[in-house]
Short mmCIF file of C-alpha atoms in Angstrom, two decimals:
data_model
loop_
_atom_site.label_atom_id
_atom_site.label_comp_id
_atom_site.label_asym_id
_atom_site.label_seq_id
_atom_site.Cartn_x
_atom_site.Cartn_y
_atom_site.Cartn_z
CA GLN T 10 71.04 111.52 77.14
CA GLN T 11 73.14 110.84 80.21
CA GLN T 12 76.38 112.05 78.65
CA VAL T 13 78.46 115.01 79.69
CA LYS T 14 80.82 116.15 76.95
CA GLN T 15 84.02 117.89 78.01
CA SER T 16 86.59 119.82 76.00
CA PRO T 17 89.44 120.24 75.40
CA GLN T 18 91.07 116.92 76.19
CA SER T 19 94.31 118.71 77.06
CA LEU T 20 95.23 122.33 77.61
CA ILE T 21 98.51 124.19 77.99
CA VAL T 22 98.37 127.68 79.52
CA GLN T 23 101.11 130.08 80.45
CA LYS T 24 101.52 131.03 84.09
CA GLY T 25 99.27 133.96 84.92
CA GLY T 26 96.89 133.22 82.07
CA ILE T 27 93.26 132.13 82.10
CA SER T 28 92.43 128.43 81.74
CA ILE T 29 88.99 127.65 80.31
CA ILE T 30 87.41 124.19 80.22
CA ASN T 31 83.97 123.60 78.74
CA CYS T 32 81.25 121.03 79.29
CA ALA T 33 77.89 120.35 77.67
CA TYR T 34 75.05 118.12 78.81
CA GLU T 35 71.83 116.79 77.32
CA ASN T 36 69.74 115.68 80.28
CA THR T 37 67.55 118.58 81.40
CA ALA T 38 66.91 116.77 84.71
CA PHE T 39 70.48 117.52 85.81
CA ASP T 40 70.43 120.12 88.58
CA TYR T 41 73.88 119.95 90.17
CA PHE T 42 77.14 120.60 88.34
CA PRO T 43 80.44 120.12 90.22
CA TRP T 44 84.01 120.37 89.03
CA TYR T 45 86.69 118.08 90.41
CA GLN T 46 90.48 118.40 90.38
CA GLN T 47 92.59 115.26 90.34
CA PHE T 48 96.34 114.99 90.87
CA PRO T 49 98.25 111.81 89.91
CA GLY T 50 97.82 109.09 92.50
CA LYS T 51 94.99 110.91 94.26
CA GLY T 52 91.23 110.81 94.15
CA PRO T 53 89.20 113.66 92.65
CA ALA T 54 88.81 116.65 94.97
CA LEU T 55 85.75 118.87 94.76
CA LEU T 56 86.74 122.30 93.48
CA ILE T 57 83.52 124.23 92.99
CA ALA T 58 79.89 123.44 92.15
CA ILE T 59 76.84 125.25 90.81
CA ARG T 60 73.09 124.75 90.57
CA PRO T 61 70.98 126.04 87.64
CA ASP T 62 69.38 128.88 89.60
CA VAL T 63 72.52 131.01 89.16
CA SER T 64 74.55 131.81 86.05
CA GLU T 65 77.91 132.23 87.72
CA LYS T 66 79.71 131.22 90.89
CA LYS T 67 83.13 132.39 91.95
CA GLU T 68 85.45 130.98 94.60
CA GLY T 69 88.86 132.58 94.68
CA ARG T 70 90.53 132.13 91.29
CA PHE T 71 87.92 129.59 90.16
CA THR T 72 84.67 130.57 88.42
CA ILE T 73 81.87 128.45 86.99
CA SER T 74 79.77 130.00 84.23
CA PHE T 75 76.44 128.29 83.56
CA ASN T 76 74.20 128.68 80.51
CA LYS T 77 70.96 126.81 81.14
CA SER T 78 69.41 127.46 77.72
CA ALA T 79 72.51 126.19 75.92
CA LYS T 80 73.00 123.36 78.43
CA GLN T 81 76.62 124.30 78.85
CA PHE T 82 78.88 125.15 81.75
CA SER T 83 82.51 126.07 81.99
CA LEU T 84 85.35 126.41 84.48
CA HIS T 85 87.58 129.46 84.38
CA ILE T 86 90.85 129.48 86.32
CA MET T 87 92.20 133.00 86.62
CA ASP T 88 95.90 133.74 87.14
CA SER T 89 96.74 130.08 86.45
CA GLN T 90 99.67 128.73 88.49
CA PRO T 91 101.96 125.70 88.01
CA GLY T 92 100.27 124.13 91.05
CA ASP T 93 97.01 124.11 89.08
CA SER T 94 98.49 121.52 86.69
CA ALA T 95 96.14 118.55 87.12
CA THR T 96 93.26 116.76 85.43
CA TYR T 97 89.90 118.47 85.74
CA PHE T 98 86.56 116.72 85.48
CA CYS T 99 83.14 118.26 85.11
CA ALA T 100 80.16 116.26 86.32
CA ALA T 101 76.40 116.43 86.64
CA SER T 102 73.65 114.80 88.65
CA GLY T 103 69.92 115.16 89.10
CA PHE T 104 67.54 114.96 92.04
CA GLY T 105 66.44 111.37 92.54
CA ASN T 106 69.36 110.14 90.48
CA GLU T 107 72.24 111.08 92.69
CA LYS T 108 75.01 109.34 90.79
CA LEU T 109 77.51 111.68 89.19
CA THR T 110 77.92 111.53 85.42
CA PHE T 111 81.43 112.67 84.58
CA GLY T 112 83.03 114.28 81.57
CA THR T 113 86.10 112.61 80.13
CA GLY T 114 88.55 115.00 81.78
CA THR T 115 90.96 117.76 80.74
CA ARG T 116 94.65 117.52 81.45
CA LEU T 117 95.78 121.05 82.27
CA THR T 118 99.44 122.02 82.17
CA ILE T 119 100.59 125.44 83.33
CA ILE T 120 103.97 126.42 81.94
CA PRO T 121 106.27 129.12 83.39
CA GLU H 14 88.02 115.57 110.08
CA ALA H 15 89.21 112.39 108.42
CA GLY H 16 88.34 112.03 104.77
CA VAL H 17 87.12 108.98 102.88
CA THR H 18 89.56 106.14 103.41
CA GLN H 19 89.98 103.16 101.11
CA SER H 20 91.91 99.94 101.47
CA PRO H 21 94.01 98.41 100.18
CA THR H 22 95.88 101.00 98.16
CA HIS H 23 96.93 98.44 95.59
CA LEU H 24 95.60 94.98 94.86
CA ILE H 25 97.04 92.50 92.40
CA LYS H 26 94.94 89.54 91.30
CA THR H 27 94.85 87.01 88.49
CA ARG H 28 92.01 86.29 86.09
CA GLY H 29 89.13 84.40 87.65
CA GLN H 30 89.93 85.42 91.23
CA GLN H 31 87.77 87.56 93.49
CA ALA H 32 88.65 90.99 94.84
CA THR H 33 87.28 92.82 97.89
CA LEU H 34 87.76 96.54 98.25
CA ARG H 35 86.86 98.51 101.36
CA CYS H 36 85.72 102.05 102.04
CA SER H 37 85.13 104.10 105.18
CA PRO H 38 83.07 107.24 104.58
CA ILE H 39 83.52 110.59 106.25
CA SER H 40 82.08 110.50 109.75
CA GLY H 41 78.37 111.30 109.64
CA HIS H 42 77.99 110.52 105.94
CA THR H 43 75.37 107.87 105.21
CA SER H 44 75.65 107.54 101.42
CA VAL H 45 78.51 105.69 99.75
CA TYR H 46 79.18 105.60 96.03
CA TRP H 47 81.59 103.46 94.01
CA TYR H 48 83.11 104.54 90.70
CA GLN H 49 85.50 102.85 88.29
CA GLN H 50 88.22 104.94 86.68
CA ALA H 51 89.72 102.93 83.87
CA LEU H 52 92.52 104.34 81.78
CA GLY H 53 91.13 106.60 79.11
CA LEU H 54 87.51 106.04 80.11
CA GLY H 55 86.95 108.61 82.82
CA LEU H 56 84.90 107.84 85.91
CA GLN H 57 82.00 105.45 85.55
CA PHE H 58 79.33 105.05 88.24
CA LEU H 59 79.20 101.56 89.72
CA LEU H 60 77.02 101.43 92.84
CA TRP H 61 75.29 103.63 95.39
CA TYR H 62 74.44 102.57 98.94
CA ASP H 63 72.46 104.47 101.53
CA GLU H 64 71.30 103.32 104.95
CA GLY H 65 72.49 99.81 104.18
CA GLU H 66 70.50 99.48 100.96
CA GLU H 67 71.62 99.42 97.33
CA ARG H 68 69.87 102.43 95.78
CA ASN H 69 71.24 102.40 92.24
CA ARG H 70 73.77 100.59 90.10
CA GLY H 71 75.50 101.50 86.89
CA ASN H 72 75.86 99.54 83.68
CA PHE H 73 78.14 96.83 85.08
CA PRO H 74 77.65 93.04 85.16
CA PRO H 75 76.30 91.32 88.30
CA ARG H 76 79.77 90.07 89.24
CA PHE H 77 80.26 93.59 90.59
CA SER H 78 78.46 93.72 93.92
CA GLY H 79 78.83 95.22 97.33
CA ARG H 80 77.23 96.04 100.60
CA GLN H 81 77.05 98.71 103.24
CA PHE H 82 77.48 97.91 106.90
CA PRO H 83 75.58 99.39 109.90
CA ASN H 84 78.50 101.78 110.53
CA TYR H 85 78.06 103.00 106.90
CA SER H 86 81.36 101.57 105.71
CA SER H 87 81.15 99.65 102.48
CA GLU H 88 82.86 96.99 100.49
CA LEU H 89 82.94 96.30 96.78
CA ASN H 90 83.29 92.73 95.58
CA VAL H 91 84.32 91.80 92.09
CA ASN H 92 84.00 88.13 91.18
CA ALA H 93 85.50 86.20 88.27
CA LEU H 94 88.02 88.94 87.58
CA GLU H 95 88.76 89.81 83.96
CA LEU H 96 91.70 91.71 82.51
CA GLU H 97 89.50 94.70 81.70
CA ASP H 98 88.62 95.07 85.40
CA SER H 99 92.06 96.62 85.89
CA ALA H 100 91.29 100.16 87.03
CA LEU H 101 91.29 102.61 89.89
CA TYR H 102 88.21 102.04 92.05
CA LEU H 103 87.07 105.16 93.83
CA CYS H 104 84.72 105.44 96.75
CA ALA H 105 82.86 108.66 97.58
CA SER H 106 80.54 109.63 100.40
CA SER H 107 77.96 112.33 100.96
CA LEU H 108 76.12 113.59 104.01
CA GLU H 109 72.81 112.29 102.74
CA PRO H 110 71.48 111.15 99.36
CA THR H 111 70.13 114.44 98.15
CA ASN H 112 72.81 116.55 99.74
CA GLN H 113 75.73 116.75 97.42
CA PRO H 114 78.70 117.13 97.34
CA GLN H 115 80.36 113.77 97.06
CA HIS H 116 83.83 113.53 98.58
CA PHE H 117 86.25 110.97 97.17
CA GLY H 118 88.93 108.76 98.65
CA ASP H 119 92.23 108.12 96.88
CA GLY H 120 91.07 104.80 95.49
CA THR H 121 92.24 101.23 95.23
CA ARG H 122 94.35 100.37 92.20
CA LEU H 123 93.27 96.90 91.05
CA SER H 124 95.59 95.16 88.64
CA ILE H 125 94.62 91.91 86.97
CA LEU H 126 97.44 89.75 85.65
#
């Protein structure tokens, strides 16, 4: 029940396209859903996060869509750029259980 | 503002030895979290410290332990090292326990020979 399932495992998108990464969770006690971006040799960097009281959050080219009834959330990267090539992790945590449970990651490659 | 800093960057040990990894949180952050990122296994929660106390631990054996100091820095100790302990160990900090987000350091790469 603590799992967060992430797909796809890898993704290749053309420059200027939309990158979409999906995650699903089972634990209804989760109330915080961040996305992290990780470059080789670096730690994960917080990209954007959402709580269940909203269905969408946008920051620049990055948008989280959240579907509480389906227990799914996704990251959309608009106008994808080569600099966006990295591994992306979704995660979830719940009040009183502040550890982050991570998805298995998506390696995103943006090609010219 | 300085981010989360971890030391050393790389650590090479042999089986059976002990390893000590260190973490300095962002100034003002009281909670420190440790995660293991093994190849192909994603990030797994190890330990959470707040105000000097261990608040939660993940599904790891007792040879993984740590502590948090009065200045909120933390260290992770791994005893009786095994080959499968080879991984990137990441430290994160947050302003307070219920106030996400968690900000990560760049990790310590632990290699067991």
